[in-house]
GROMACS .gro file of C-alpha atoms in nm:
model
  376
    1MET     CA    1 -12.173  -4.468  15.833
    2MET     CA    2 -12.368  -4.167  15.715
    3GLY     CA    3 -12.741  -4.248  15.685
    4PHE     CA    4 -13.078  -4.076  15.665
    5CYS     CA    5 -13.443  -4.112  15.756
    6GLY     CA    6 -13.737  -3.902  15.641
    7ALA     CA    7 -14.112  -3.863  15.605
    8LEU     CA    8 -14.360  -3.751  15.339
    9ASN     CA    9 -14.727  -3.648  15.388
   10PHE     CA   10 -14.907  -3.470  15.103
   11GLU     CA   11 -15.248  -3.471  15.268
   12GLU     CA   12 -15.210  -3.315  15.611
   13GLU     CA   13 -14.871  -3.151  15.555
   14ARG     CA   14 -14.756  -3.201  15.911
   15ILE     CA   15 -14.414  -3.369  15.925
   16SER     CA   16 -14.289  -3.406  16.281
   17PHE     CA   17 -13.921  -3.341  16.326
   18SER     CA   18 -13.942  -3.467  16.687
   19MET     CA   19 -14.053  -3.798  16.543
   20LEU     CA   20 -13.760  -3.800  16.292
   21LYS     CA   21 -13.519  -3.718  16.574
   22ARG     CA   22 -13.656  -4.002  16.784
   23MET     CA   23 -13.624  -4.240  16.484
   24TYR     CA   24 -13.266  -4.139  16.409
   25GLY     CA   25 -13.122  -4.135  16.758
   26LEU     CA   26 -12.821  -3.949  16.890
   27HIS     CA   27 -12.604  -3.878  16.588
   28GLY     CA   28 -12.807  -3.622  16.389
   29ALA     CA   29 -12.603  -3.390  16.168
   30GLY     CA   30 -12.840  -3.215  15.928
   31CYS     CA   31 -13.205  -3.182  15.833
   32ALA     CA   32 -13.438  -3.024  15.578
   33TYR     CA   33 -13.806  -2.931  15.576
   34ILE     CA   34 -14.000  -2.834  15.260
   35ASN     CA   35 -14.360  -2.709  15.226
   36ARG     CA   36 -14.450  -2.881  15.551
   37GLU     CA   37 -14.501  -3.196  15.353
   38PHE     CA   38 -14.149  -3.341  15.343
   39GLY     CA   39 -13.878  -3.377  15.601
   40ILE     CA   40 -13.546  -3.557  15.609
   41MET     CA   41 -13.274  -3.599  15.871
   42CYS     CA   42 -12.919  -3.718  15.820
   43GLY     CA   43 -12.637  -3.806  16.044
   44GLY     CA   44 -12.377  -4.056  16.150
   45GLU     CA   45 -12.085  -4.110  16.382
   46GLY     CA   46 -11.769  -3.908  16.334
   47ASN     CA   47 -11.675  -3.548  16.253
   48PHE     CA   48 -11.858  -3.364  15.980
   49ASP     CA   49 -11.744  -3.087  15.746
   50GLU     CA   50 -11.906  -2.896  15.466
   51CYS     CA   51 -11.837  -3.173  15.217
   52SER     CA   52 -12.007  -3.444  15.429
   53LEU     CA   53 -12.310  -3.262  15.574
   54GLN     CA   54 -12.642  -3.381  15.434
   55PRO     CA   55 -12.916  -3.333  15.321
   56VAL     CA   56 -12.828  -3.086  15.049
   57THR     CA   57 -13.101  -2.841  14.949
   58VAL     CA   58 -13.076  -2.623  14.635
   59ARG     CA   59 -13.312  -2.370  14.484
   60TYR     CA   60 -13.344  -2.404  14.108
   61ASN     CA   61 -13.596  -2.229  13.882
   62ASN     CA   62 -13.784  -2.102  14.192
   63ALA     CA   63 -13.831  -2.453  14.332
   64LEU     CA   64 -13.650  -2.635  14.614
   65TYR     CA   65 -13.479  -2.971  14.567
   66THR     CA   66 -13.330  -3.184  14.844
   67ALA     CA   67 -13.109  -3.492  14.820
   68ALA     CA   68 -12.929  -3.729  15.058
   69ILE     CA   69 -12.720  -4.030  14.956
   70VAL     CA   70 -12.543  -4.324  15.113
   71ALA     CA   71 -12.230  -4.410  14.913
   72PRO     CA   72 -11.923  -4.632  14.953
   73GLU     CA   73 -11.696  -4.568  15.249
   74ARG     CA   74 -11.414  -4.463  15.017
   75MET     CA   75 -11.622  -4.154  14.944
   76ARG     CA   76 -11.657  -4.075  15.314
   77GLY     CA   77 -11.631  -3.701  15.374
   78MET     CA   78 -11.776  -3.631  15.027
   79GLU     CA   79 -12.141  -3.730  15.096
   80GLY     CA   80 -12.265  -3.372  15.074
   81SER     CA   81 -12.061  -3.300  14.762
   82THR     CA   82 -12.192  -3.621  14.608
   83ALA     CA   83 -12.552  -3.526  14.684
   84GLN     CA   84 -12.484  -3.182  14.542
   85GLY     CA   85 -12.349  -3.345  14.224
   86VAL     CA   86 -12.655  -3.567  14.194
   87LEU     CA   87 -12.885  -3.267  14.219
   88GLU     CA   88 -12.688  -3.076  13.953
   89GLY     CA   89 -12.697  -3.376  13.726
   90TYR     CA   90 -13.067  -3.413  13.792
   91PHE     CA   91 -13.128  -3.048  13.687
   92GLU     CA   92 -12.948  -3.103  13.362
   93GLU     CA   93 -13.066  -3.456  13.262
   94GLY     CA   94 -13.344  -3.565  13.504
   95GLU     CA   95 -13.355  -3.929  13.616
   96GLU     CA   96 -13.136  -4.021  13.316
   97TYR     CA   97 -12.839  -3.888  13.512
   98ILE     CA   98 -12.920  -4.092  13.824
   99ARG     CA   99 -12.942  -4.419  13.641
  100ARG     CA  100 -12.588  -4.369  13.516
  101LEU     CA  101 -12.433  -4.352  13.864
  102GLU     CA  102 -12.172  -4.627  13.859
  103PHE     CA  103 -12.121  -4.682  14.233
  104PRO     CA  104 -12.337  -4.853  14.497
  105TYR     CA  105 -12.581  -4.601  14.655
  106ALA     CA  106 -12.912  -4.544  14.832
  107LEU     CA  107 -13.068  -4.212  14.737
  108ALA     CA  108 -13.356  -3.994  14.849
  109LEU     CA  109 -13.432  -3.697  14.618
  110TYR     CA  110 -13.727  -3.467  14.669
  111ASP     CA  111 -13.844  -3.242  14.381
  112SER     CA  112 -14.086  -2.974  14.515
  113ARG     CA  113 -14.154  -2.842  14.165
  114CYS     CA  114 -14.360  -3.147  14.085
  115GLY     CA  115 -14.413  -3.266  14.443
  116GLU     CA  116 -14.231  -3.597  14.393
  117LEU     CA  117 -14.004  -3.804  14.609
  118LEU     CA  118 -13.764  -4.052  14.452
  119LEU     CA  119 -13.610  -4.334  14.663
  120ALA     CA  120 -13.357  -4.532  14.459
  121LYS     CA  121 -13.087  -4.790  14.488
  122GLY     CA  122 -12.804  -4.852  14.245
  123GLU     CA  123 -12.743  -5.155  14.035
  124LYS     CA  124 -12.418  -5.242  14.215
  125GLY     CA  125 -12.390  -5.342  14.575
  126ASP     CA  126 -12.686  -5.339  14.815
  127LYS     CA  127 -12.694  -5.023  15.025
  128PRO     CA  128 -13.003  -5.065  15.257
  129LEU     CA  129 -13.315  -4.861  15.202
  130PHE     CA  130 -13.661  -4.928  15.359
  131TYR     CA  131 -13.998  -4.760  15.372
  132THR     CA  132 -14.330  -4.787  15.549
  133PHE     CA  133 -14.666  -4.618  15.577
  134ARG     CA  134 -14.817  -4.515  15.911
  135ASP     CA  135 -15.108  -4.286  15.991
  136GLY     CA  136 -15.116  -4.145  15.634
  137THR     CA  137 -14.743  -4.066  15.632
  138MET     CA  138 -14.471  -4.244  15.441
  139TYR     CA  139 -14.143  -4.298  15.635
  140PHE     CA  140 -13.815  -4.418  15.493
  141ALA     CA  141 -13.471  -4.493  15.632
  142THR     CA  142 -13.132  -4.640  15.541
  143SER     CA  143 -13.156  -4.899  15.819
  144LEU     CA  144 -13.434  -5.089  15.989
  145ARG     CA  145 -13.367  -4.950  16.334
  146PRO     CA  146 -13.526  -4.605  16.279
  147LEU     CA  147 -13.841  -4.773  16.158
  148PHE     CA  148 -13.840  -5.007  16.457
  149ARG     CA  149 -13.835  -4.695  16.677
  150LEU     CA  150 -14.112  -4.544  16.478
  151TYR     CA  151 -14.341  -4.838  16.558
  152GLY     CA  152 -14.235  -4.849  16.923
  153GLY     CA  153 -14.418  -5.136  17.083
  154CYS     CA  154 -14.543  -5.323  16.785
  155VAL     CA  155 -14.320  -5.418  16.491
  156ARG     CA  156 -14.517  -5.699  16.326
  157VAL     CA  157 -14.312  -5.993  16.190
  158ASN     CA  158 -14.469  -6.250  15.961
  159LYS     CA  159 -14.417  -6.580  16.147
  160LYS     CA  160 -14.455  -6.802  15.833
  161VAL     CA  161 -14.200  -6.595  15.637
  162LEU     CA  162 -13.953  -6.590  15.931
  163VAL     CA  163 -13.971  -6.971  15.969
  164SER     CA  164 -13.919  -7.009  15.593
  165HIS     CA  165 -13.623  -6.771  15.612
  166ILE     CA  166 -13.462  -6.970  15.895
  167SER     CA  167 -13.521  -7.306  15.736
  168GLY     CA  168 -13.433  -7.201  15.380
  169GLU     CA  169 -13.118  -7.142  15.176
  170TYR     CA  170 -12.897  -6.835  15.194
  171SER     CA  171 -13.104  -6.536  15.084
  172THR     CA  172 -13.135  -6.160  15.122
  173ILE     CA  173 -13.405  -6.005  15.346
  174PRO     CA  174 -13.748  -6.163  15.259
  175GLU     CA  175 -13.984  -5.918  15.091
  176GLU     CA  176 -14.269  -5.999  15.334
  177LEU     CA  177 -14.068  -6.050  15.654
  178PHE     CA  178 -14.231  -5.744  15.814
  179CYS     CA  179 -14.603  -5.682  15.778
  180ASP     CA  180 -14.556  -5.303  15.750
  181ILE     CA  181 -14.191  -5.240  15.639
  182ARG     CA  182 -14.069  -5.303  15.287
  183PRO     CA  183 -13.710  -5.314  15.148
  184ILE     CA  184 -13.620  -5.148  14.821
  185ARG     CA  185 -13.412  -5.386  14.609
  186PRO     CA  186 -13.099  -5.298  14.403
  187SER     CA  187 -13.183  -5.140  14.070
  188ARG     CA  188 -13.526  -5.048  14.198
  189ARG     CA  189 -13.682  -4.712  14.273
  190LEU     CA  190 -13.994  -4.592  14.458
  191VAL     CA  191 -14.164  -4.288  14.316
  192CYS     CA  192 -14.409  -4.108  14.551
  193SER     CA  193 -14.645  -3.819  14.466
  194ARG     CA  194 -14.989  -3.696  14.543
  195PHE     CA  195 -15.125  -3.957  14.305
  196GLY     CA  196 -14.978  -4.241  14.508
  197HIS     CA  197 -14.659  -4.447  14.508
  198THR     CA  198 -14.518  -4.711  14.274
  199GLU     CA  199 -14.203  -4.924  14.281
  200VAL     CA  200 -14.046  -4.969  13.941
  201PRO     CA  201 -13.724  -5.123  13.800
  202ALA     CA  202 -13.451  -4.872  13.721
  203PRO     CA  203 -13.324  -4.892  13.359
  204VAL     CA  204 -12.965  -5.010  13.358
  205GLY     CA  205 -12.743  -4.729  13.244
  206VAL     CA  206 -12.398  -4.743  13.094
  207GLY     CA  207 -12.164  -4.590  13.343
  208ILE     CA  208 -11.791  -4.580  13.407
  209LYS     CA  209 -11.669  -4.915  13.548
  210GLU     CA  210 -11.541  -4.917  13.902
  211ARG     CA  211 -11.177  -4.977  13.964
  212GLN     CA  212 -11.108  -5.345  13.947
  213SER     CA  213 -10.902  -5.497  14.229
  214ASP     CA  214 -10.596  -5.706  14.164
  215MET     CA  215 -10.689  -6.065  14.230
  216ASP     CA  216 -10.371  -6.099  14.437
  217SER     CA  217 -10.527  -5.857  14.688
  218PHE     CA  218 -10.818  -6.095  14.764
  219VAL     CA  219 -10.778  -6.299  15.082
  220MET     CA  220 -10.968  -6.565  15.262
  221PRO     CA  221 -11.005  -6.475  15.627
  222GLU     CA  222 -10.911  -6.751  15.868
  223TYR     CA  223 -11.126  -6.884  16.150
  224SER     CA  224 -10.980  -6.866  16.504
  225LYS     CA  225 -11.060  -7.109  16.776
  226LYS     CA  226 -11.067  -6.817  17.021
  227THR     CA  227 -11.368  -6.668  16.843
  228ASP     CA  228 -11.649  -6.570  17.081
  229MET     CA  229 -11.947  -6.720  16.896
  230ARG     CA  230 -12.206  -6.540  17.104
  231ARG     CA  231 -12.043  -6.207  17.013
  232ILE     CA  232 -12.029  -6.304  16.640
  233LEU     CA  233 -12.399  -6.387  16.649
  234THR     CA  234 -12.477  -6.062  16.821
  235ASP     CA  235 -12.259  -5.845  16.592
  236SER     CA  236 -12.393  -5.997  16.274
  237LEU     CA  237 -12.753  -5.948  16.399
  238PHE     CA  238 -12.661  -5.584  16.472
  239ALA     CA  239 -12.516  -5.545  16.125
  240PHE     CA  240 -12.829  -5.672  15.946
  241ASP     CA  241 -13.103  -5.580  16.201
  242TYR     CA  242 -13.267  -5.912  16.132
  243PRO     CA  243 -13.144  -6.277  16.160
  244GLN     CA  244 -12.879  -6.363  15.907
  245PHE     CA  245 -12.586  -6.601  15.962
  246ASP     CA  246 -12.346  -6.839  15.789
  247CYS     CA  247 -12.039  -7.033  15.880
  248PHE     CA  248 -11.807  -6.776  15.722
  249MET     CA  249 -11.917  -6.480  15.940
  250PRO     CA  250 -11.698  -6.592  16.235
  251SER     CA  251 -11.400  -6.546  16.003
  252LEU     CA  252 -11.526  -6.238  15.808
  253LEU     CA  253 -11.644  -6.016  16.100
  254PRO     CA  254 -11.313  -6.022  16.301
  255TYR     CA  255 -11.114  -5.967  15.980
  256VAL     CA  256 -11.312  -5.659  15.871
  257LYS     CA  257 -11.309  -5.529  16.231
  258ALA     CA  258 -10.929  -5.565  16.245
  259ALA     CA  259 -10.892  -5.396  15.905
  260ALA     CA  260 -11.096  -5.096  16.038
  261ALA     CA  261 -10.883  -5.081  16.352
  262ASP     CA  262 -10.571  -5.066  16.127
  263GLY     CA  263 -10.719  -4.767  15.940
  264ARG     CA  264 -10.800  -4.955  15.622
  265THR     CA  265 -11.107  -4.843  15.427
  266GLU     CA  266 -11.118  -5.126  15.172
  267VAL     CA  267 -11.077  -5.508  15.191
  268ASP     CA  268 -11.103  -5.770  14.922
  269ILE     CA  269 -11.252  -6.104  15.029
  270LEU     CA  270 -11.274  -6.446  14.863
  271ASP     CA  271 -11.626  -6.582  14.923
  272SER     CA  272 -11.725  -6.940  14.846
  273LEU     CA  273 -12.094  -6.829  14.857
  274ALA     CA  274 -12.055  -6.551  14.605
  275ASP     CA  275 -12.097  -6.779  14.298
  276ASN     CA  276 -12.428  -6.954  14.389
  277TYR     CA  277 -12.567  -6.688  14.626
  278ALA     CA  278 -12.450  -6.359  14.468
  279ASP     CA  279 -12.727  -6.141  14.610
  280TYR     CA  280 -12.677  -6.274  14.962
  281SER     CA  281 -12.298  -6.228  14.932
  282LEU     CA  282 -12.344  -5.862  14.822
  283GLU     CA  283 -12.586  -5.787  15.101
  284ARG     CA  284 -12.358  -5.942  15.361
  285ALA     CA  285 -12.058  -5.743  15.228
  286GLU     CA  286 -12.254  -5.414  15.247
  287ARG     CA  287 -12.391  -5.477  15.597
  288ILE     CA  288 -12.070  -5.597  15.758
  289GLY     CA  289 -11.866  -5.330  15.582
  290SER     CA  290 -12.104  -5.057  15.696
  291LEU     CA  291 -12.085  -5.186  16.055
  292TYR     CA  292 -11.712  -5.111  16.068
  293GLY     CA  293 -11.685  -4.835  15.806
  294VAL     CA  294 -11.498  -5.048  15.545
  295ASP     CA  295 -11.577  -5.117  15.181
  296VAL     CA  296 -11.586  -5.497  15.143
  297ARG     CA  297 -11.551  -5.634  14.790
  298VAL     CA  298 -11.604  -6.003  14.721
  299SER     CA  299 -11.487  -6.243  14.459
  300ALA     CA  300 -11.616  -6.597  14.412
  301THR     CA  301 -11.400  -6.893  14.498
  302ALA     CA  302 -11.459  -7.270  14.497
  303ASP     CA  303 -11.244  -7.317  14.809
  304ALA     CA  304 -11.387  -7.330  15.160
  305CYS     CA  305 -11.212  -7.123  15.427
  306VAL     CA  306 -11.326  -7.337  15.721
  307SER     CA  307 -11.215  -7.696  15.777
  308ALA     CA  308 -11.444  -7.980  15.883
  309ARG     CA  309 -11.287  -7.975  16.233
  310GLU     CA  310 -11.339  -7.602  16.263
  311LEU     CA  311 -11.702  -7.638  16.148
  312LYS     CA  312 -11.768  -7.893  16.423
  313ALA     CA  313 -11.609  -7.670  16.684
  314MET     CA  314 -11.817  -7.376  16.556
  315GLU     CA  315 -12.141  -7.579  16.568
  316LYS     CA  316 -12.062  -7.693  16.924
  317GLN     CA  317 -12.042  -7.332  17.040
  318ILE     CA  318 -12.362  -7.243  16.863
  319ASP     CA  319 -12.538  -7.546  17.016
  320THR     CA  320 -12.443  -7.421  17.365
  321VAL     CA  321 -12.602  -7.080  17.290
  322LEU     CA  322 -12.906  -7.226  17.125
  323SER     CA  323 -12.976  -7.472  17.407
  324GLU     CA  324 -13.008  -7.180  17.649
  325TYR     CA  325 -13.278  -7.018  17.435
  326LEU     CA  326 -13.463  -7.341  17.366
  327GLN     CA  327 -13.485  -7.417  17.737
  328SER     CA  328 -13.605  -7.070  17.831
  329PRO     CA  329 -13.979  -7.069  17.907
  330TYR     CA  330 -14.003  -6.697  17.820
  331GLY     CA  331 -13.819  -6.690  17.487
  332VAL     CA  332 -13.966  -6.669  17.140
  333SER     CA  333 -13.845  -7.019  17.056
  334GLU     CA  334 -14.146  -7.193  17.208
  335SER     CA  335 -14.396  -6.995  16.996
  336LEU     CA  336 -14.187  -7.009  16.680
  337VAL     CA  337 -13.998  -7.333  16.660
  338SER     CA  338 -14.185  -7.662  16.616
  339ASP     CA  339 -14.039  -8.003  16.697
  340GLU     CA  340 -14.057  -8.083  16.327
  341LEU     CA  341 -13.843  -7.782  16.236
  342LEU     CA  342 -13.584  -7.863  16.501
  343ASP     CA  343 -13.570  -8.228  16.387
  344GLU     CA  344 -13.524  -8.110  16.028
  345ILE     CA  345 -13.240  -7.874  16.126
  346TYR     CA  346 -13.059  -8.121  16.360
  347ASP     CA  347 -13.093  -8.407  16.113
  348ASP     CA  348 -12.953  -8.215  15.818
  349LYS     CA  349 -12.642  -8.390  15.686
  350SER     CA  350 -12.473  -8.063  15.586
  351VAL     CA  351 -12.287  -7.906  15.879
  352GLN     CA  352 -12.278  -7.572  15.690
  353ARG     CA  353 -12.658  -7.566  15.665
  354ARG     CA  354 -12.695  -7.669  16.026
  355ILE     CA  355 -12.472  -7.378  16.133
  356HIS     CA  356 -12.662  -7.139  15.909
  357ARG     CA  357 -12.998  -7.239  16.054
  358LYS     CA  358 -12.902  -7.283  16.415
  359GLY     CA  359 -12.720  -6.949  16.406
  360MET     CA  360 -13.039  -6.775  16.281
  361LEU     CA  361 -13.244  -6.953  16.553
  362CYS     CA  362 -13.009  -6.807  16.816
  363GLN     CA  363 -13.031  -6.460  16.653
  364THR     CA  364 -13.410  -6.476  16.636
  365ALA     CA  365 -13.421  -6.523  17.014
  366MET     CA  366 -13.175  -6.234  17.056
  367TRP     CA  367 -13.378  -6.024  16.815
  368PHE     CA  368 -13.698  -6.056  17.010
  369GLU     CA  369 -13.512  -5.977  17.333
  370CYS     CA  370 -13.367  -5.654  17.187
  371TYR     CA  371 -13.668  -5.517  16.999
  372ASN     CA  372 -14.042  -5.495  17.053
  373LEU     CA  373 -14.145  -5.748  16.786
  374VAL     CA  374 -14.470  -5.928  16.750
  375LEU     CA  375 -14.522  -6.253  16.557
  376VAL     CA  376 -14.837  -6.256  16.347
   0.00000   0.00000   0.00000
């Protein structure tokens, strides 16, 4: 997936590209630097041509404008062209043009004429976009990992919010999960200038409707007894970059991975959580799809794709993994999980909720093993 990270500092005007490179990692493909106050770096895995390279910088009326965008996988290879089109529309109509974009997106657009950075997400889908402030500089990225690298040895996690997330219902990333990192929600935008920053709702525009899938194309992935649950827990944690799990991921992840291996760029999934937990379903579709380079579309269904017997087998595998972490004297479980919380989870009469919560307990232990996180 093509992504980006960047930084903005109006006061000292000293953006460090070595810091952006460290944040982004190995797959850098393009960068831009304006007035020493703004820098952005893009990249991703794969081959790049002129139509995909980002960011795009254009001079218009003696001012520089830069844009980078994350768009659906079906537009892969056109990221640069799409960013160019966004800039041209912005020149003609301003933000009115951006709000009419009809596809899921995460956008960074810098206008040097007025010294303003716009970070925006579309109404549809849930392309990730996060920001933080450190040492007077605002940093932003299309995944959490670059911001984790920015903080190095101290990414502060709110213990109370994390426990609530684990013990609660299906939900998207909690607003206050991190003490210093904030997500931008769909249909929201962050406007940054010398006068400060403010997050505002984006007016809903009237755009062209996306192509609707034939309902006959929607499938319900099947669960396999051969599924490696530890791998599923790890892959789903890697897709989200924070604990997130449900009993349908062991079916969904292998299906999307196989579709990618077959060269497919789109899959249509029936999701029994899409009706009552629409935001969660959209976030999951975006994160898992991005992990494998596939557009995942979901449609609500009342049917469950996992039988009671399969759920029990799934829970048994998760219990084996969880017991290892609960017995470890060096894991995060001892400082995070109380006996009351464990009793509440194990005594829950819903096997789907038990799998949801036990899976996230396992992932939390994995999370703290992989990253330098601090509970506060």
